[in-house]
Amino acid sequence: MFYSKLFGKTKKEIKNYDSISHKLLTQAGFIDQIASGIFEYLPLGKIVLSKIETIIRKEMNTIDAQEVLMPSLHPKILWEKTNRWNSVDVLFKIKSQWANEYALAPTHEETITPLAKKFIKSYKDLPLALYHITAKFRDEKRAKSGILRGREFGMKDLYSFHKDKKDLENYYQKVIKAYLKIFKKCGLKEIKITEASGGSFTKKFSHEFNVITPAGEVNLIYCEKCEFAQNEEIANNNVCPKCKNNLKKNKAIEVGNIFDLGTRFCEAFDLKFIDKDGKEKYPVMGCYGIGTTRLMGTIVEINNDEKGIIWPENIAPYKIHLIGLDLKDKNIRQNSYNLYKKLTEKNIEVLFDNREDVSAGEKFNDADLIGIPIRLIISKKTGDKIEYKKRNNKEIKIISFDELINKI
Ligand code: ATP
Ligand code: MG
């Protein structure tokens, strides 16, 4: 991609931000705010979000979950059936001009359960796991911190149906492992898992996946050595029950949450199956969410410095940020366009700053702000060689094309 053509260039300064990720993502040209809690994803932001979704999809498919796509517009009757039309405080309610009422889905138990009911007849149809990745809508009283808490935001939500509690518990553990893999691949090394009960969406028990950062809204008491953590309000340990380590306290962001739903939703929609013994039973259900857009914001909260974002490799919008300097010189211009061509022919993702009317300093600042893992420079100084630098490292090397290919 030529940076000269990229839609959504960097901004010198921005006003009205309330978190580091909000500031950096806006300034670097990944997102743009329409109103409080409502965002647009520009090309760079869309690439990152798609990469996060691809990582999630792969792990979902590995645990035998199948992808579907459900609507955001939910007829009121579905939410009345589960008694949630009036009990979910963040529910957006819409009146159609034709006298119908709808909810804008904040979560999808109200559609997945009736959908599963159409296909689950016997124990042979179980277990069943379906997921989708869509926008969710929540009428948050205070949208804040950019994409960390939106009114419209992205979520992957997975739902599973099981013949009994034991089968659910088994699958639940698989999801925990899949989640830890997803977060690790997204560059979040340390995830703290809290066990909680209830919550506004009436669950039996749940586990939250948290990332420690000052930008967080939850107070966590946690062990530095392992995944153990507790919410401050319910904490009843002074030392880690596993490691016997002293516990620490800090703010955290919840990036994922998984729940044992029991039979509540299957009962509400009268979803039953015939078990091996010939008896009719309600399946036991689990649901598992990851906030995809919140995850993107969290990754930036964790990976940045005073100059900008430092994207973890797997989800960086491009692998290489190529900077051409002195481009008015014919030779240098040819060299840098050639390098761009050779790299892209090898399917290496390159953002090429080919602007001719921008100073070297500005180009360096933009590269640091955007945060692509490898920066290459071609200039008068480099001759046939290439200047190589990693975003998270000060060391500069002058290398040949072959050395570059070896490195990446
Ligand atoms: P919170 O306590 O932060 O309001 P929640 O517990 O109500 O979130 P869940 O119903 O567990 O949220 O939703 C699953 C995931 O969706 C959360 O773990 C979080 O990552 C994400 N999420 C929830 N609300 C928002 C929001 N307003 N903006 C962005 N992501 C969100
Ligand atoms: Mg939650």
Coordinates of C-alpha atoms and ligand atoms in Angstrom, one line a residue:
M1 CA 0.0 0.0 0.0
F2 CA 1.3 3.5 -0.9
Y3 CA 1.0 5.7 2.1
S4 CA 0.4 8.6 -0.3
K5 CA -2.9 6.9 -1.3
L6 CA -3.9 5.6 2.1
F7 CA -7.2 6.9 3.4
G8 CA -6.8 8.2 7.0
K9 CA -3.5 9.9 7.4
T10 CA -1.9 10.7 10.8
K11 CA -3.1 13.8 12.6
K12 CA -0.7 16.3 14.3
E13 CA -2.9 16.6 17.4
I14 CA -6.3 15.5 18.5
K15 CA -8.6 16.8 21.2
N16 CA -11.1 15.1 23.5
Y17 CA -9.7 11.7 24.1
D18 CA -9.8 9.9 27.4
S19 CA -7.4 7.0 27.1
I20 CA -4.1 6.3 25.4
S21 CA -5.6 3.9 22.9
H22 CA -8.3 6.4 22.0
K23 CA -5.7 9.1 21.4
L24 CA -3.1 6.9 19.5
L25 CA -5.7 5.0 17.4
T26 CA -7.3 8.3 16.3
Q27 CA -4.1 10.2 15.8
A28 CA -2.5 7.4 13.8
G29 CA -5.5 7.0 11.5
F30 CA -7.0 3.7 12.7
I31 CA -10.4 4.9 14.0
D32 CA -12.6 8.0 13.9
Q33 CA -15.3 9.0 16.4
I34 CA -18.7 10.0 15.2
A35 CA -20.2 10.5 18.7
S36 CA -19.6 9.2 22.2
G37 CA -19.3 5.4 21.9
I38 CA -19.7 5.3 18.1
F39 CA -16.7 4.7 15.9
E40 CA -15.6 4.2 12.4
Y41 CA -12.7 2.0 11.4
L42 CA -10.5 3.4 8.7
P43 CA -8.5 1.1 6.4
L44 CA -5.6 0.6 9.0
G45 CA -8.1 -0.1 11.8
K46 CA -10.2 -2.4 9.6
I47 CA -7.1 -4.5 8.8
V48 CA -6.1 -4.9 12.5
L49 CA -9.7 -5.8 13.4
S50 CA -9.9 -8.4 10.6
K51 CA -6.6 -9.9 11.8
I52 CA -8.0 -10.2 15.3
E53 CA -11.1 -11.8 14.0
T54 CA -9.1 -14.3 11.9
I55 CA -7.1 -15.4 15.0
I56 CA -10.4 -15.9 16.9
R57 CA -12.0 -17.8 14.0
K58 CA -9.1 -20.2 13.8
E59 CA -9.4 -21.1 17.5
M60 CA -13.2 -21.3 17.4
N61 CA -13.0 -23.7 14.5
T62 CA -10.4 -25.8 16.4
I63 CA -12.9 -26.4 19.2
D64 CA -15.5 -27.5 16.7
A65 CA -17.5 -24.3 16.8
Q66 CA -19.3 -23.4 13.5
E67 CA -19.7 -19.8 12.3
V68 CA -23.1 -18.4 11.6
L69 CA -24.4 -14.8 11.3
M70 CA -27.4 -13.6 13.2
P71 CA -29.2 -10.3 12.9
S72 CA -28.9 -7.3 15.2
L73 CA -32.6 -6.4 14.9
H74 CA -34.5 -8.6 17.3
P75 CA -38.4 -8.7 17.5
K76 CA -39.5 -7.6 21.0
I77 CA -41.3 -10.9 21.5
L78 CA -38.0 -12.8 21.8
W79 CA -36.9 -10.6 24.6
E80 CA -40.2 -10.9 26.4
K81 CA -40.0 -14.6 26.3
T82 CA -36.8 -14.5 28.4
N83 CA -38.1 -11.7 30.6
R84 CA -35.2 -9.4 29.5
W85 CA -37.1 -6.7 27.6
N86 CA -37.5 -4.8 30.8
S87 CA -34.6 -6.1 32.9
V88 CA -31.6 -5.4 30.8
D89 CA -30.8 -1.8 31.5
V90 CA -28.5 -1.2 28.5
L91 CA -31.1 -2.5 25.9
F92 CA -31.7 -0.3 22.9
K93 CA -35.3 -0.4 22.0
I94 CA -36.6 0.7 18.6
K95 CA -40.1 1.5 17.5
S96 CA -40.8 0.8 13.9
Q97 CA -43.1 3.1 12.0
W98 CA -45.4 0.1 11.4
A99 CA -46.1 -0.4 15.1
N100 CA -43.6 -3.2 15.8
E101 CA -40.9 -3.0 18.4
Y102 CA -37.4 -4.3 18.3
A103 CA -34.3 -4.6 20.4
L104 CA -30.9 -3.8 19.0
A105 CA -29.1 -6.9 20.1
P106 CA -26.6 -6.5 23.1
T107 CA -26.1 -10.3 23.0
H108 CA -27.7 -13.1 21.1
E109 CA -29.2 -15.8 23.4
E110 CA -32.6 -14.6 22.2
T111 CA -31.9 -15.7 18.6
I112 CA -29.5 -18.5 19.0
T113 CA -31.8 -20.5 21.2
P114 CA -34.8 -20.5 18.9
L115 CA -32.5 -21.2 16.0
A116 CA -30.9 -24.2 17.8
K117 CA -34.5 -25.4 18.7
K118 CA -35.2 -25.8 15.0
F119 CA -32.4 -28.3 14.6
I120 CA -31.8 -30.0 18.0
K121 CA -34.1 -33.0 18.3
S122 CA -32.2 -35.8 19.9
Y123 CA -29.0 -36.4 22.0
K124 CA -27.4 -37.2 18.6
D125 CA -27.6 -33.5 17.7
L126 CA -25.5 -32.6 20.8
P127 CA -23.1 -31.1 21.6
L128 CA -23.6 -28.1 19.3
A129 CA -21.4 -24.9 19.3
L130 CA -22.2 -21.9 17.1
Y131 CA -20.6 -18.5 17.1
H132 CA -20.6 -15.3 15.2
I133 CA -18.7 -12.0 15.1
T134 CA -21.0 -9.0 14.8
A135 CA -21.8 -5.5 16.2
K136 CA -23.4 -5.4 19.6
F137 CA -25.4 -2.5 20.8
R138 CA -25.6 -1.4 24.4
D139 CA -27.1 1.8 25.8
E140 CA -24.1 2.4 28.1
K141 CA -24.7 5.3 30.4
R142 CA -21.1 6.4 30.0
A143 CA -19.3 5.4 26.9
K144 CA -15.7 6.0 27.5
S145 CA -12.0 5.4 26.7
G146 CA -12.6 5.3 22.9
I147 CA -13.3 1.8 21.7
L148 CA -12.8 0.3 25.2
R149 CA -16.4 1.0 26.0
G150 CA -18.6 1.8 23.0
R151 CA -22.4 1.9 22.5
E152 CA -21.9 0.0 19.3
F153 CA -18.9 -2.4 19.4
G154 CA -17.6 -5.7 18.0
M155 CA -18.0 -9.0 19.8
K156 CA -17.4 -12.6 19.0
D157 CA -20.1 -14.6 20.8
L158 CA -20.1 -18.4 21.0
Y159 CA -23.0 -20.5 22.3
S160 CA -22.9 -24.2 23.1
F161 CA -25.6 -26.7 23.9
H162 CA -24.9 -30.0 25.8
K163 CA -26.8 -33.1 26.9
D164 CA -25.6 -32.6 30.5
K165 CA -23.6 -30.4 32.9
K166 CA -20.6 -32.6 32.7
D167 CA -20.4 -32.2 28.9
L168 CA -20.7 -28.4 29.3
E169 CA -18.0 -28.3 31.9
N170 CA -15.7 -30.2 29.6
Y171 CA -16.3 -27.8 26.7
Y172 CA -16.1 -24.8 29.0
Q173 CA -12.5 -25.8 29.8
K174 CA -11.7 -26.1 26.1
V175 CA -12.9 -22.6 25.6
I176 CA -10.7 -21.3 28.4
K177 CA -7.7 -22.8 26.7
A178 CA -8.8 -21.5 23.3
Y179 CA -9.2 -18.0 24.8
L180 CA -5.8 -18.0 26.3
K181 CA -4.3 -19.0 22.9
I182 CA -6.2 -16.2 21.2
F183 CA -5.0 -13.5 23.7
K184 CA -1.5 -14.8 23.5
K185 CA -1.5 -14.6 19.7
C186 CA -2.9 -11.1 19.9
G187 CA 0.2 -10.1 21.9
L188 CA -1.3 -10.1 25.4
K189 CA 1.0 -12.3 27.4
E190 CA -0.6 -11.9 30.8
I191 CA -4.3 -12.7 31.2
K192 CA -5.9 -12.9 34.6
I193 CA -8.9 -15.0 35.0
T194 CA -11.5 -14.2 37.7
E195 CA -14.3 -16.4 38.7
A196 CA -17.6 -14.5 39.3
S197 CA -21.2 -15.2 39.7
G198 CA -24.3 -13.7 38.2
G199 CA -24.1 -10.3 36.5
S200 CA -26.8 -8.3 34.8
F201 CA -27.3 -11.0 32.2
T202 CA -28.4 -13.6 34.9
K203 CA -25.8 -16.4 34.6
K204 CA -25.1 -19.2 37.0
F205 CA -21.3 -18.7 37.1
S206 CA -18.8 -17.0 34.9
H207 CA -15.2 -16.4 34.3
E208 CA -13.7 -13.1 33.2
F209 CA -10.5 -12.6 31.2
N210 CA -8.7 -9.5 32.3
V211 CA -5.7 -7.5 31.3
I212 CA -3.9 -5.4 33.9
T213 CA -3.6 -1.8 32.8
P214 CA -4.3 1.6 34.4
A215 CA -6.9 2.2 31.7
G216 CA -9.0 -0.6 33.2
E217 CA -12.3 -0.1 35.0
V218 CA -12.2 -3.1 37.3
N219 CA -10.2 -3.4 40.5
L220 CA -8.4 -6.8 40.5
I221 CA -6.6 -8.6 43.3
Y222 CA -4.2 -11.0 41.4
C223 CA -1.2 -13.2 41.6
E224 CA 1.8 -12.1 39.5
K225 CA 3.0 -15.7 38.9
C226 CA -0.2 -17.3 37.6
E227 CA -3.6 -16.5 36.2
F228 CA -5.3 -16.3 39.6
A229 CA -7.3 -13.2 40.1
Q230 CA -10.4 -11.9 42.1
N231 CA -12.6 -8.9 41.8
E232 CA -11.8 -6.5 44.6
E233 CA -15.4 -6.6 46.0
I234 CA -15.5 -10.3 46.4
A235 CA -11.9 -11.0 47.2
N236 CA -11.3 -13.3 50.1
N237 CA -7.7 -14.3 49.7
N238 CA -4.5 -12.6 50.9
V239 CA -2.2 -15.0 49.2
C240 CA -2.6 -16.9 45.9
P241 CA -4.3 -20.2 46.6
K242 CA -2.1 -21.9 43.9
C243 CA 1.3 -20.3 44.3
K244 CA 1.1 -18.9 47.9
N245 CA 2.5 -15.7 46.4
N246 CA 1.4 -12.4 47.9
L247 CA -1.4 -10.8 45.8
K248 CA -1.3 -7.4 44.1
K249 CA -4.0 -4.9 43.3
N250 CA -4.4 -3.0 40.1
K251 CA -6.9 -1.9 37.5
A252 CA -7.9 -4.2 34.7
I253 CA -9.9 -4.4 31.4
E254 CA -12.3 -7.3 30.9
V255 CA -11.6 -8.5 27.3
G256 CA -13.6 -11.7 27.5
N257 CA -16.3 -13.4 29.6
I258 CA -17.7 -16.9 29.6
F259 CA -20.8 -18.2 31.3
D260 CA -22.6 -21.3 32.4
L261 CA -26.2 -20.5 31.4
G262 CA -27.7 -23.7 32.7
T263 CA -31.1 -24.4 31.2
R264 CA -32.6 -20.9 31.6
F265 CA -32.8 -20.0 27.9
C266 CA -33.7 -23.5 26.7
E267 CA -36.6 -23.4 29.2
A268 CA -37.7 -20.0 28.0
F269 CA -37.9 -21.2 24.4
D270 CA -38.9 -24.7 25.3
L271 CA -36.0 -26.2 23.5
K272 CA -35.9 -29.9 24.5
F273 CA -34.1 -33.0 23.2
I274 CA -34.9 -36.7 23.5
D275 CA -32.1 -38.3 25.5
K276 CA -30.7 -41.9 25.1
D277 CA -33.2 -43.1 27.8
G278 CA -36.1 -41.8 25.7
K279 CA -36.8 -38.9 28.1
E280 CA -37.3 -35.3 27.1
K281 CA -34.7 -32.9 28.6
Y282 CA -33.5 -29.4 28.4
P283 CA -29.9 -29.0 27.0
V284 CA -27.4 -27.2 29.3
M285 CA -26.0 -24.1 27.6
G286 CA -22.9 -22.0 27.8
C287 CA -22.0 -18.7 26.2
Y288 CA -18.6 -17.2 25.6
G289 CA -17.8 -13.6 24.5
I290 CA -14.8 -11.7 23.4
G291 CA -15.0 -8.0 22.8
T292 CA -13.1 -7.7 19.5
T293 CA -13.0 -3.9 19.4
R294 CA -12.3 -3.6 23.1
L295 CA -9.5 -6.2 22.6
M296 CA -8.0 -4.0 19.8
G297 CA -8.0 -1.0 22.2
T298 CA -6.6 -3.0 25.0
I299 CA -3.7 -4.2 22.9
V300 CA -2.8 -0.6 22.2
E301 CA -3.1 0.3 25.9
I302 CA -0.5 -2.4 26.6
N303 CA 1.8 -1.9 23.6
N304 CA 2.8 1.7 23.2
D305 CA 5.5 4.3 24.1
E306 CA 5.7 8.1 24.1
K307 CA 6.0 8.0 20.3
G308 CA 3.1 5.8 19.4
I309 CA 1.7 2.3 19.0
I310 CA 3.9 -0.8 19.0
W311 CA 1.8 -3.5 17.3
P312 CA 2.4 -7.1 18.2
E313 CA 3.4 -8.9 15.0
N314 CA 0.3 -11.0 14.4
I315 CA -2.1 -8.2 14.3
A316 CA 0.0 -5.3 12.9
P317 CA -1.8 -3.7 9.9
Y318 CA 1.4 -4.3 7.8
K319 CA 4.6 -6.2 8.5
I320 CA 6.9 -3.5 7.1
H321 CA 6.8 0.2 7.0
L322 CA 9.1 1.2 4.1
I323 CA 10.2 4.8 4.0
G324 CA 11.6 6.3 0.9
L325 CA 13.7 9.4 1.4
D326 CA 15.2 11.7 -1.2
L327 CA 12.7 10.3 -3.6
K328 CA 13.2 13.2 -6.1
D329 CA 16.5 11.4 -7.0
K330 CA 15.7 9.0 -9.8
N331 CA 17.9 6.2 -8.6
I332 CA 16.7 6.2 -5.1
R333 CA 13.1 6.4 -6.3
Q334 CA 13.7 3.4 -8.5
N335 CA 15.4 1.5 -5.7
S336 CA 12.6 2.0 -3.3
Y337 CA 9.8 1.2 -5.7
N338 CA 11.7 -1.9 -6.7
L339 CA 12.1 -3.0 -3.1
Y340 CA 8.4 -2.4 -2.6
K341 CA 7.6 -4.5 -5.6
K342 CA 9.9 -7.4 -4.6
L343 CA 8.5 -7.5 -1.1
T344 CA 4.9 -7.5 -2.1
E345 CA 5.6 -10.1 -4.8
K346 CA 6.7 -12.3 -1.9
N347 CA 3.4 -11.6 -0.2
I348 CA 5.0 -9.5 2.5
E349 CA 2.7 -6.8 3.7
V350 CA 4.3 -3.4 3.1
L351 CA 3.1 0.1 3.8
F352 CA 5.3 2.3 1.6
D353 CA 5.7 5.9 2.6
N354 CA 6.3 7.2 -1.0
R355 CA 5.4 10.8 -0.3
E356 CA 7.7 13.3 -1.9
D357 CA 6.6 16.5 -0.2
V358 CA 7.1 15.3 3.4
S359 CA 10.2 15.7 5.5
A360 CA 12.2 12.7 6.8
G361 CA 11.4 13.7 10.4
E362 CA 7.7 13.7 9.7
K363 CA 7.9 10.3 8.1
F364 CA 9.8 8.8 11.0
N365 CA 7.3 10.3 13.5
D366 CA 4.4 8.8 11.4
A367 CA 6.1 5.4 11.3
D368 CA 6.6 5.5 15.1
L369 CA 3.0 6.6 15.7
I370 CA 1.5 4.0 13.4
G371 CA 3.6 1.3 15.0
I372 CA 4.3 -1.3 12.3
P373 CA 6.9 -3.8 13.6
I374 CA 9.7 -3.3 11.0
R375 CA 10.9 0.0 9.6
L376 CA 13.0 0.1 6.4
I377 CA 14.6 3.1 4.9
I378 CA 16.0 3.7 1.5
S379 CA 17.8 7.0 1.0
K380 CA 21.0 8.7 -0.4
K381 CA 22.9 7.2 2.5
T382 CA 21.8 3.6 2.1
G383 CA 23.0 3.1 -1.5
D384 CA 22.2 -0.5 -2.6
K385 CA 21.5 -1.5 1.0
I386 CA 18.5 -1.0 3.3
E387 CA 18.3 0.5 6.7
Y388 CA 16.5 -1.9 9.1
K389 CA 15.0 -1.1 12.5
K390 CA 12.4 -2.7 14.7
R391 CA 9.7 -0.5 16.2
N392 CA 10.4 -1.9 19.7
N393 CA 14.2 -1.7 19.4
K394 CA 16.6 1.2 19.0
E395 CA 19.2 -0.8 17.1
I396 CA 19.7 0.2 13.4
K397 CA 21.3 -2.1 10.9
I398 CA 22.3 -1.7 7.3
I399 CA 21.6 -4.9 5.4
S400 CA 21.2 -6.3 1.9
F401 CA 18.0 -7.5 0.4
D402 CA 18.9 -11.1 0.9
E403 CA 19.7 -10.4 4.6
L404 CA 16.3 -8.7 4.9
I405 CA 14.5 -11.7 3.4
N406 CA 16.3 -14.0 5.8
K407 CA 15.3 -11.8 8.8
I408 CA 11.6 -11.8 7.9
Ligands
ATP1 P1 -18.7 -4.5 31.2 O1 -18.7 -5.1 32.6 O2 -17.3 -4.0 30.8 O3 -19.7 -3.5 30.9 P2 -20.0 -6.9 30.4 O4 -19.6 -7.8 31.4 O5 -21.4 -6.3 30.5 O6 -18.9 -5.7 30.2 P3 -20.3 -9.1 28.6 O7 -21.8 -9.1 28.5 O8 -19.6 -10.0 29.4 O9 -19.9 -7.6 28.9 O10 -19.8 -9.0 27.0 C1 -18.7 -9.8 26.6 C2 -17.5 -9.0 26.2 O11 -17.9 -7.9 25.3 C3 -16.9 -8.3 27.4 O12 -16.0 -9.2 28.1 C4 -16.1 -7.1 26.7 O13 -14.9 -7.5 26.2 C5 -17.0 -6.8 25.6 N1 -17.9 -5.6 25.9 C6 -18.9 -5.5 26.7 N2 -19.4 -4.3 26.7 C7 -18.7 -3.5 25.9 C8 -18.7 -2.2 25.4 N3 -19.6 -1.3 25.9 N4 -17.8 -1.8 24.5 C9 -16.8 -2.6 24.1 N5 -16.8 -3.9 24.4 C10 -17.7 -4.4 25.3
MG2 MG -18.7 -9.4 31.3

